[in-house]
Each structure stands twice: as structure tokens, then as C-alpha cells.
Short mmCIF file of C-alpha atoms in Angstrom, two decimals:
data_model
loop_
_atom_site.label_atom_id
_atom_site.label_comp_id
_atom_site.label_asym_id
_atom_site.label_seq_id
_atom_site.Cartn_x
_atom_site.Cartn_y
_atom_site.Cartn_z
CA UNK A 80 -150.08 90.57 98.88
CA UNK A 81 -152.60 91.92 96.38
CA UNK A 82 -154.89 89.26 94.93
CA UNK A 83 -155.72 91.35 91.86
CA UNK A 84 -153.25 93.80 90.31
CA UNK A 85 -154.35 95.16 86.92
CA UNK A 86 -150.82 96.04 85.83
CA UNK A 87 -149.99 92.34 85.56
CA UNK A 88 -152.13 92.32 82.41
CA UNK A 89 -150.24 93.38 79.28
CA UNK A 90 -146.84 93.18 80.96
CA UNK A 91 -144.59 90.14 81.41
CA UNK A 92 -141.09 90.22 82.92
CA UNK A 93 -140.95 93.95 82.25
CA UNK A 94 -141.87 93.53 78.57
CA UNK A 95 -145.07 94.74 76.93
CA UNK A 96 -147.58 92.12 75.74
CA UNK A 97 -150.29 93.17 73.24
CA UNK A 98 -153.89 93.25 74.48
CA UNK A 99 -156.26 91.82 71.85
CA UNK A 100 -159.61 92.62 73.44
CA UNK A 101 -161.34 92.85 76.78
CA UNK A 102 -164.19 94.22 78.80
CA UNK A 103 -165.08 95.27 82.31
CA UNK A 104 -168.40 95.58 84.09
CA UNK A 105 -169.29 96.94 87.53
CA UNK A 106 -172.65 97.43 89.16
CA UNK A 107 -175.07 96.22 91.78
CA UNK A 108 -177.27 93.13 91.80
CA UNK A 109 -179.70 93.16 94.71
CA UNK A 110 -177.67 93.73 97.85
CA UNK A 111 -174.36 92.73 96.19
CA UNK A 112 -171.80 94.95 94.49
CA UNK A 113 -170.47 93.07 91.46
CA UNK A 114 -167.34 93.49 89.36
CA UNK A 115 -166.32 91.35 86.37
CA UNK A 116 -163.48 91.59 83.87
CA UNK A 117 -162.16 89.47 81.01
CA UNK A 118 -159.14 90.43 78.89
CA UNK A 119 -157.37 88.47 76.17
CA UNK A 120 -153.68 89.13 75.49
CA UNK A 121 -151.83 88.10 72.37
CA UNK A 122 -148.85 85.85 71.81
CA UNK A 123 -145.36 87.28 72.14
CA UNK A 124 -142.84 84.72 70.86
CA UNK A 125 -139.81 86.91 71.52
CA UNK A 126 -140.24 86.49 75.29
CA UNK A 127 -142.00 83.10 75.23
CA UNK A 128 -145.50 84.30 76.16
CA UNK A 129 -148.53 82.55 74.74
CA UNK A 130 -151.99 84.04 74.20
CA UNK A 131 -153.62 84.28 77.63
CA UNK A 132 -157.06 85.05 79.02
CA UNK A 133 -157.38 86.96 82.31
CA UNK A 134 -160.66 86.71 84.22
CA UNK A 135 -161.60 88.43 87.48
CA UNK A 136 -164.89 88.24 89.43
CA UNK A 137 -165.60 90.20 92.60
CA UNK A 138 -168.61 90.14 94.96
CA UNK A 139 -169.06 92.41 97.95
CA UNK A 140 -171.95 92.94 100.36
CA UNK A 141 -172.42 95.48 103.12
CA UNK A 142 -173.43 94.04 106.48
CA UNK A 143 -174.46 95.79 109.68
CA UNK A 144 -173.81 99.54 109.60
CA UNK A 145 -170.20 99.96 108.45
CA UNK A 146 -169.00 96.44 107.67
CA UNK A 147 -168.70 94.23 104.62
CA UNK A 148 -167.90 90.73 103.40
CA UNK A 149 -166.62 89.74 99.98
CA UNK A 150 -165.24 87.09 97.67
CA UNK A 151 -162.87 87.19 94.69
CA UNK A 152 -161.87 84.88 91.86
CA UNK A 153 -158.91 85.69 89.61
CA UNK A 154 -157.48 83.42 86.95
CA UNK A 155 -155.24 83.29 83.92
CA UNK A 156 -155.47 80.53 81.33
CA UNK A 157 -151.68 80.09 81.07
CA UNK A 158 -149.51 80.07 84.18
CA UNK A 159 -146.05 81.64 84.03
CA UNK A 160 -144.45 78.88 86.14
CA UNK A 161 -146.25 75.69 85.07
CA UNK A 162 -148.20 74.08 82.23
CA UNK A 163 -151.86 74.86 82.79
CA UNK A 164 -154.00 77.56 84.35
CA UNK A 165 -153.47 79.60 87.51
CA UNK A 166 -156.36 80.51 89.80
CA UNK A 167 -156.82 82.53 92.98
CA UNK A 168 -159.78 82.25 95.35
CA UNK A 169 -160.22 84.62 98.27
CA UNK A 170 -162.66 85.59 101.03
CA UNK A 171 -162.42 88.84 102.98
CA UNK A 172 -164.28 90.71 105.71
CA UNK A 173 -164.09 94.14 107.29
CA UNK A 174 -165.90 95.15 110.48
CA UNK A 175 -166.20 98.59 112.05
CA UNK A 176 -167.15 98.21 115.71
CA UNK A 177 -168.18 101.05 117.99
CA UNK A 178 -166.57 104.37 117.01
CA UNK A 179 -162.86 103.63 116.79
CA UNK A 180 -162.41 99.83 116.56
CA UNK A 181 -161.78 98.09 113.25
CA UNK A 182 -161.27 94.41 112.43
CA UNK A 183 -160.48 92.99 109.01
CA UNK A 184 -158.91 89.97 107.39
CA UNK A 185 -158.81 87.61 104.45
CA UNK A 186 -158.15 84.00 103.54
CA UNK A 187 -156.93 83.04 100.05
CA UNK A 188 -155.72 79.96 98.21
CA UNK A 189 -154.10 79.58 94.78
CA UNK A 190 -154.23 76.66 92.35
CA UNK A 191 -151.17 76.07 90.15
CA UNK A 192 -150.15 72.71 88.59
CA UNK A 193 -147.29 71.24 90.62
CA UNK A 194 -147.67 73.69 93.54
CA UNK A 195 -150.21 72.02 95.82
CA UNK A 196 -148.53 72.26 99.22
CA UNK A 197 -148.53 75.41 101.38
CA UNK A 198 -150.43 77.42 98.76
CA UNK A 199 -152.49 79.54 101.16
CA UNK A 200 -152.33 83.00 102.68
CA UNK A 201 -154.27 84.72 105.45
CA UNK A 202 -154.23 87.96 107.37
CA UNK A 203 -155.99 89.39 110.41
CA UNK A 204 -155.72 92.86 111.88
CA UNK A 205 -157.06 94.93 114.78
CA UNK A 206 -157.03 98.73 114.94
CA UNK A 207 -158.10 101.13 117.67
CA UNK A 208 -157.88 104.73 116.46
CA UNK A 209 -158.96 107.56 118.73
CA UNK A 210 -157.60 111.08 118.76
CA UNK A 211 -155.56 110.51 121.93
CA UNK A 212 -154.62 106.82 121.67
CA UNK A 213 -153.92 104.38 118.89
CA UNK A 214 -153.16 100.65 118.88
CA UNK A 215 -152.68 98.42 115.83
CA UNK A 216 -151.94 94.67 115.53
CA UNK A 217 -151.58 92.63 112.35
CA UNK A 218 -150.52 89.09 111.53
CA UNK A 219 -149.91 87.92 107.95
CA UNK A 220 -148.86 84.53 106.61
CA UNK A 221 -147.95 83.76 103.00
CA UNK A 222 -147.23 80.14 102.04
CA UNK A 223 -144.16 79.11 100.07
CA UNK A 224 -146.32 78.05 97.11
CA UNK A 225 -148.90 80.83 97.31
CA UNK A 226 -148.92 82.08 93.72
CA UNK A 227 -151.47 84.80 92.75
CA UNK A 228 -150.34 85.37 89.16
CA UNK A 229 -153.03 87.99 88.47
CA UNK A 230 -152.04 89.75 91.68
CA UNK A 231 -148.88 91.20 93.18
CA UNK A 232 -146.63 89.47 95.69
CA UNK A 233 -143.31 90.86 96.93
CA UNK A 234 -142.20 87.62 98.61
CA UNK A 235 -143.56 84.29 99.79
CA UNK A 236 -142.91 81.76 102.56
CA UNK A 237 -143.04 84.12 105.57
CA UNK A 238 -144.94 85.15 108.69
CA UNK A 239 -145.15 88.83 109.58
CA UNK A 240 -146.33 90.36 112.84
CA UNK A 241 -146.76 94.13 113.16
CA UNK A 242 -147.56 96.07 116.33
CA UNK A 243 -147.95 99.80 116.88
CA UNK A 244 -148.86 102.08 119.80
CA UNK A 245 -149.50 105.84 119.74
CA UNK A 246 -150.13 108.62 122.26
CA UNK A 247 -151.16 112.02 120.82
CA UNK A 248 -151.92 114.71 123.43
CA UNK A 249 -153.08 118.20 122.42
CA UNK A 250 -151.41 120.81 124.66
CA UNK A 251 -153.72 123.68 125.60
CA UNK A 252 -150.96 125.78 127.14
CA UNK A 253 -148.85 126.13 123.94
CA UNK A 254 -150.67 128.18 121.31
CA UNK A 255 -148.29 127.41 118.43
CA UNK A 256 -148.57 123.62 118.79
CA UNK A 257 -151.67 121.66 117.84
CA UNK A 258 -150.55 118.16 118.81
CA UNK A 259 -147.65 116.02 120.03
CA UNK A 260 -147.32 112.41 118.90
CA UNK A 261 -145.28 109.69 120.58
CA UNK A 262 -145.33 106.43 118.63
CA UNK A 263 -143.59 103.05 118.75
CA UNK A 264 -143.71 100.45 115.95
CA UNK A 265 -142.39 96.91 115.62
CA UNK A 266 -142.24 94.70 112.54
CA UNK A 267 -141.19 91.07 113.01
CA UNK A 268 -140.78 88.75 110.00
CA UNK A 269 -139.81 85.10 110.10
CA UNK A 270 -139.66 82.09 107.78
CA UNK A 271 -143.10 80.46 107.43
CA UNK A 272 -141.99 76.88 108.13
CA UNK A 273 -138.53 76.98 109.69
CA UNK A 274 -139.60 79.86 111.97
CA UNK A 275 -136.21 81.62 112.11
CA UNK A 276 -135.97 85.42 112.17
CA UNK A 277 -135.43 86.95 108.72
CA UNK A 278 -135.85 90.63 109.55
CA UNK A 279 -136.93 92.91 112.37
CA UNK A 280 -137.47 96.64 112.55
CA UNK A 281 -138.25 98.70 115.63
CA UNK A 282 -139.01 102.41 115.38
CA UNK A 283 -139.60 105.23 117.85
CA UNK A 284 -141.07 108.47 116.56
CA UNK A 285 -141.71 111.91 118.02
CA UNK A 286 -143.79 114.40 116.03
CA UNK A 287 -144.87 117.99 116.53
CA UNK A 288 -147.86 119.25 114.56
CA UNK A 289 -147.99 123.03 114.58
CA UNK A 290 -151.13 125.16 114.30
CA UNK A 291 -149.87 126.17 110.85
CA UNK A 292 -150.15 122.44 109.84
CA UNK A 293 -146.35 122.23 109.53
CA UNK A 294 -144.80 119.02 110.88
CA UNK A 295 -141.54 118.20 112.63
CA UNK A 296 -140.51 114.54 112.95
CA UNK A 297 -137.66 112.87 114.79
CA UNK A 298 -137.34 109.12 114.15
CA UNK A 299 -135.01 106.45 115.51
CA UNK A 300 -134.91 103.07 113.74
CA UNK A 301 -133.30 99.80 114.84
CA UNK A 302 -133.13 97.13 112.10
CA UNK A 303 -131.96 93.54 111.67
CA UNK A 304 -131.61 91.59 108.42
CA UNK A 305 -130.58 88.00 107.72
CA UNK A 306 -129.15 87.45 104.24
CA UNK A 307 -128.94 83.85 103.04
CA UNK A 308 -127.31 84.85 99.74
CA UNK A 309 -125.46 87.74 98.15
CA UNK A 310 -127.42 90.99 98.05
CA UNK A 311 -126.60 93.67 95.49
CA UNK A 312 -127.41 97.13 96.84
CA UNK A 313 -126.20 99.31 93.95
CA UNK A 314 -123.10 100.80 92.43
CA UNK A 315 -121.83 97.30 91.67
CA UNK A 316 -121.49 96.63 95.42
CA UNK A 317 -122.60 93.23 96.75
CA UNK A 318 -123.18 92.42 100.42
CA UNK A 319 -122.23 88.84 101.40
CA UNK A 320 -124.57 86.52 103.35
CA UNK A 321 -124.76 87.02 107.09
CA UNK A 322 -126.60 88.65 109.96
CA UNK A 323 -126.67 92.44 110.01
CA UNK A 324 -127.90 94.91 112.64
CA UNK A 325 -127.96 98.65 111.95
CA UNK A 326 -129.49 101.85 113.30
CA UNK A 327 -130.27 105.31 112.00
CA UNK A 328 -131.80 108.65 112.98
CA UNK A 329 -133.97 110.78 110.72
CA UNK A 330 -135.15 114.39 110.96
CA UNK A 331 -137.97 115.71 108.77
CA UNK A 332 -139.74 119.03 108.43
CA UNK A 333 -142.87 119.36 106.32
CA UNK A 334 -144.75 122.46 105.20
CA UNK A 335 -148.55 122.46 105.38
CA UNK A 336 -150.67 122.03 102.27
CA UNK A 337 -152.40 125.39 102.71
CA UNK A 338 -149.46 127.15 101.04
CA UNK A 339 -148.93 127.40 97.28
CA UNK A 340 -145.73 125.45 97.89
CA UNK A 341 -145.36 122.46 100.22
CA UNK A 342 -143.26 119.36 100.79
CA UNK A 343 -141.15 117.51 103.34
CA UNK A 344 -137.39 117.90 103.60
CA UNK A 345 -135.63 115.08 105.42
CA UNK A 346 -132.14 113.99 106.45
CA UNK A 347 -131.30 110.45 107.58
CA UNK A 348 -127.97 109.21 108.90
CA UNK A 349 -126.90 105.86 110.34
CA UNK A 350 -125.23 102.50 109.90
CA UNK A 351 -126.10 100.24 106.97
CA UNK A 352 -124.99 96.60 106.48
CA UNK A 353 -121.68 97.12 108.25
CA UNK A 354 -121.13 100.59 106.79
CA UNK A 355 -122.73 104.01 106.78
CA UNK A 356 -125.56 105.64 104.84
CA UNK A 357 -126.66 109.26 104.47
CA UNK A 358 -129.88 110.30 102.75
CA UNK A 359 -131.17 113.77 101.90
CA UNK A 360 -134.64 113.86 100.36
CA UNK A 361 -137.51 116.10 99.32
CA UNK A 362 -140.78 114.17 99.44
CA UNK A 363 -144.35 115.13 98.64
CA UNK A 364 -143.33 118.40 97.03
CA UNK A 365 -146.02 120.53 95.42
CA UNK A 366 -145.84 123.92 93.69
CA UNK A 367 -149.17 125.39 92.54
CA UNK A 368 -148.54 128.15 90.00
CA UNK A 369 -152.26 128.75 89.58
CA UNK A 370 -155.52 126.85 90.03
CA UNK A 371 -154.87 124.85 86.82
CA UNK A 372 -151.11 124.19 86.77
CA UNK A 373 -149.03 122.47 89.45
CA UNK A 374 -145.68 120.67 89.81
CA UNK A 375 -144.88 117.84 92.21
CA UNK A 376 -141.09 117.37 92.57
CA UNK A 377 -139.40 114.54 94.46
CA UNK A 378 -135.65 114.33 95.03
CA UNK A 379 -133.53 111.75 96.84
CA UNK A 380 -129.74 111.66 97.26
CA UNK A 381 -128.17 108.60 98.91
CA UNK A 382 -124.51 108.24 99.83
CA UNK A 383 -123.47 104.74 100.95
CA UNK A 384 -120.06 103.74 102.34
CA UNK A 385 -119.60 99.97 102.89
CA UNK A 386 -116.59 97.71 103.52
CA UNK A 387 -117.19 96.28 100.02
CA UNK A 388 -117.17 99.74 98.39
CA UNK A 389 -118.86 103.11 98.21
CA UNK A 390 -121.46 104.48 95.83
CA UNK A 391 -124.11 107.15 95.41
CA UNK A 392 -127.60 106.99 93.94
CA UNK A 393 -129.79 109.91 92.91
CA UNK A 394 -133.49 109.91 92.08
CA UNK A 395 -135.37 112.84 90.55
CA UNK A 396 -139.09 112.72 89.83
CA UNK A 397 -141.35 115.51 88.62
CA UNK A 398 -145.07 115.33 87.98
CA UNK A 399 -146.84 118.12 86.07
CA UNK A 400 -150.62 118.51 86.29
CA UNK A 401 -152.73 120.76 84.10
CA UNK A 402 -156.52 120.99 84.27
CA UNK A 403 -158.15 122.14 81.03
CA UNK A 404 -161.60 121.93 82.60
CA UNK A 405 -162.97 120.34 85.79
CA UNK A 406 -163.53 117.17 83.72
CA UNK A 407 -160.34 117.08 81.63
CA UNK A 408 -156.75 117.11 82.85
CA UNK A 409 -153.27 116.20 81.62
CA UNK A 410 -150.70 114.61 83.93
CA UNK A 411 -147.04 114.07 83.03
CA UNK A 412 -144.46 112.15 85.05
CA UNK A 413 -140.71 112.36 84.33
CA UNK A 414 -138.23 110.26 86.32
CA UNK A 415 -134.45 109.89 86.33
CA UNK A 416 -132.67 107.16 88.33
CA UNK A 417 -128.87 107.22 88.43
CA UNK A 418 -128.80 103.72 89.95
CA UNK A 419 -129.56 102.14 86.58
CA UNK A 420 -129.11 105.20 84.32
CA UNK A 421 -132.78 105.15 83.36
CA UNK A 422 -135.01 107.97 82.19
CA UNK A 423 -138.74 107.38 81.90
CA UNK A 424 -141.78 109.41 80.89
CA UNK A 425 -145.48 108.86 81.45
CA UNK A 426 -148.19 111.12 79.99
CA UNK A 427 -151.88 110.63 80.78
CA UNK A 428 -154.92 112.50 79.50
CA UNK A 429 -158.22 111.93 81.32
CA UNK A 430 -161.53 113.23 79.98
CA UNK A 431 -164.85 112.61 81.70
CA UNK A 432 -167.01 113.24 78.64
CA UNK A 433 -170.18 112.61 80.63
CA UNK A 434 -170.78 111.82 84.33
CA UNK A 435 -169.35 108.39 85.13
CA UNK A 436 -167.91 107.84 81.62
CA UNK A 437 -164.23 108.47 80.90
CA UNK A 438 -161.61 108.42 78.16
CA UNK A 439 -157.94 107.75 79.02
CA UNK A 440 -154.96 108.19 76.68
CA UNK A 441 -151.64 107.07 78.19
CA UNK A 442 -148.18 107.28 76.61
CA UNK A 443 -145.11 105.73 78.27
CA UNK A 444 -141.46 105.68 77.27
CA UNK A 445 -138.28 104.45 78.97
CA UNK A 446 -134.64 104.85 77.99
CA UNK A 447 -131.65 102.93 79.26
CA UNK A 448 -128.73 105.34 79.09
CA UNK A 449 -127.73 108.79 80.30
CA UNK A 450 -130.57 111.31 80.27
CA UNK A 451 -128.28 113.91 78.70
CA UNK A 452 -127.36 111.67 75.75
CA UNK A 453 -129.51 112.75 72.77
CA UNK A 454 -129.03 109.29 71.24
CA UNK A 455 -129.94 107.41 74.40
CA UNK A 456 -131.21 103.89 73.73
CA UNK A 457 -134.96 103.31 73.80
CA UNK A 458 -135.94 100.53 76.21
CA UNK A 459 -139.72 100.44 75.68
CA UNK A 460 -142.57 102.61 74.47
CA UNK A 461 -146.33 102.19 74.73
CA UNK A 462 -149.59 103.90 73.88
CA UNK A 463 -152.84 102.89 75.60
CA UNK A 464 -156.35 104.14 74.95
CA UNK A 465 -159.14 103.17 77.36
CA UNK A 466 -162.76 104.21 77.37
CA UNK A 467 -165.43 103.63 80.01
CA UNK A 468 -169.13 104.10 79.43
CA UNK A 469 -171.63 104.19 82.29
CA UNK A 470 -174.98 102.57 81.51
CA UNK A 471 -177.82 104.08 83.51
CA UNK A 472 -181.17 102.27 83.87
#
């Protein structure tokens, strides 16, 4: 979970909410780094949202050589699930020990009227990262009533344990190959209180990194999912409740970033909820036409064949970047998703008019119907202007 997620402000249930006024301040007081923000949003009767104040306070202090401790408060004056305010309190710590050992964790609690039981979350992790070996362990618990309404939470009421081990030798006898990587990962997720298995994923990966910085990956994945209710996967196809085990194999080849063109082309094939799934994708694509103009395409084609039916989903995303000067650039994102026939656009202009001070102009638009329909229905549209000014003593 994320205890503070700025995109929760000005957006409710996918609908835009007007921002009346707000301010943000960051700086340093003594040995503490301090961040504070307060934003007031307006009332939106059409979707039942009342005027709300969002407040966030953050303190952080460096300790030892490469470690830190911190605290956070986030609150909104009107909860989305109860009458009254919602608040989040959190403590976190990060420790870098020796050269390659890292420890970090957090403990957080939320306060929401009517949700007083099991409203806590905590996480602890250990990482050992050397060039030859790598080991990672993480345990996360999120209570059933943990409710950070100024943050972001995918799900609640679970325990998750993650383990990873890596061996990465560098062969001296093969000139074309820089490094081999053998890696195994396990993700185990269970219900927080009833302690039954909800999902599990095991993965084995073999990677070759060439001296040209190109990458070859071969990945085998073994998954398990427990569905306690119907699950709609797309194309009008719904998977009934039950226990599902499935496996797949993926092959990827990525071109190094030193070229004017780069990206990773991948193919994945395997079983999927009692059926079959095939995916062909281009990820992390980049085409640099010159030092100012570049394109970043992403493509994904998924073909799914299930006992309940078959369908196909396509996703096409293109980002265009143009730098007018080293301090001013324009970025445009265009996305088409055949799964819900949506076409969206995001344009952002950033200008650093003086060191540390910036102006942002962001325009967003989304349409609900076919991208090739000139009269496609407008879903939402927004224009945001933000300015930061750095005060120097």
C-alpha cells in the first residue's frame, strides 16, 4: 500500500472533482526534512462528493551513514465510507548495513468511524544485493479495515510473503556474454485472519546479458488462484469461483539503450484459468529521431481461449517527447485499449523557469467508443495548471 497518493486528490470514483485552493511546502528544519500540504476540493453533487480538505505532513531524518527514520500523517475531512474524517498515521525506517545489506519497514494505522478493528498494516524486508549473489525477503500484512483514503490500496485483509534468490556469474571465457543470471522467486498470499491460501506464484528465470547490453530472458511461471466469486476477465467472459492452477513460459529479447532504437519483444504462452493464453508484446520501446524528439511505443496483443468463451484484447500506447530547451519539454501520451473501447490522451508541458521552480500545464481527455469514430463520446476532459516556486534564504 501507499500511504499518500496525490492522484486521490481531485478524483473520486473515476470522476473529476474541482480543486478550490491548496499549497505545498518542502524544506529542512534542523536535522529534519519536512513536507506539508493542504488542499481544499469543492462540492460535486452529481456524484455525491462534499467539499473536502486534504492534509499531509511528512518528517524524515537521516541517521547513521545511509539510513533514515520518518513519520507521516495524512487525513481528509470527509471519509468516502463513513460519516466523519479519515486519518492515516505511519512510521517508517530504512537501514543500509555494510555494503550490500538493506533493511526497511513501516507500521501504519488508520482511523475511520465504524472501522476500529484490524485497521493496521506493517511491512518488513531484508535485501542482500551483491554482484554475484542476491537474496530478498519481505513480509507484508494489511488489515481488513486498514483504510488509507489519501493513499492507494489494491486490496486489504491479507498477508503476503515474498522470497527471491539470485546467482549471477560473469563468464570470462565467453567474450560476447557479460553475465548469466539464474533467479528463483516465490510470492505467497493468504487471508489475514482465516489464513487460507488465496494466491501463489513461483517463477524461475534464466537471463543472458550480452556485452552489447542486449538481453535474452527465458521465464517459467507456476501460478495458483482461489476465486471466491465470479471474476470477469474481459470480452464478456466470466470465470466461476473455484481453485485454479496454471503455468506458462515466456521468451523475451531486449535491445540495449545505446542504440537510437530499443525495446523488448516478448512472447508468452501457457494455461490460464482452465484455458489457454497467448501474449505478444513490445515493452519499453524507444525511438530517438534526434536529441530533442523521441517516441516510446508499447504494444500488447492477448488471445485468450477459455471453456466459458474466447476473446482478444489489444493495447497500444505511444508517448512522444520533445525538448524545446534543457529546461522546457512537452510530453504527449496516447493510449487505445480494445478491452473497453477507450481512447485517452495526456499532454504535459514542463518549464523550469528558474532553478528549482517549475510550471506544469497538463491536459487530459478520454473517450468511450471506437478510436476511429469521429463522433466518439467524450468521457472526461481536464486542464490543470501547477506552479512551484523555490524560496532561497
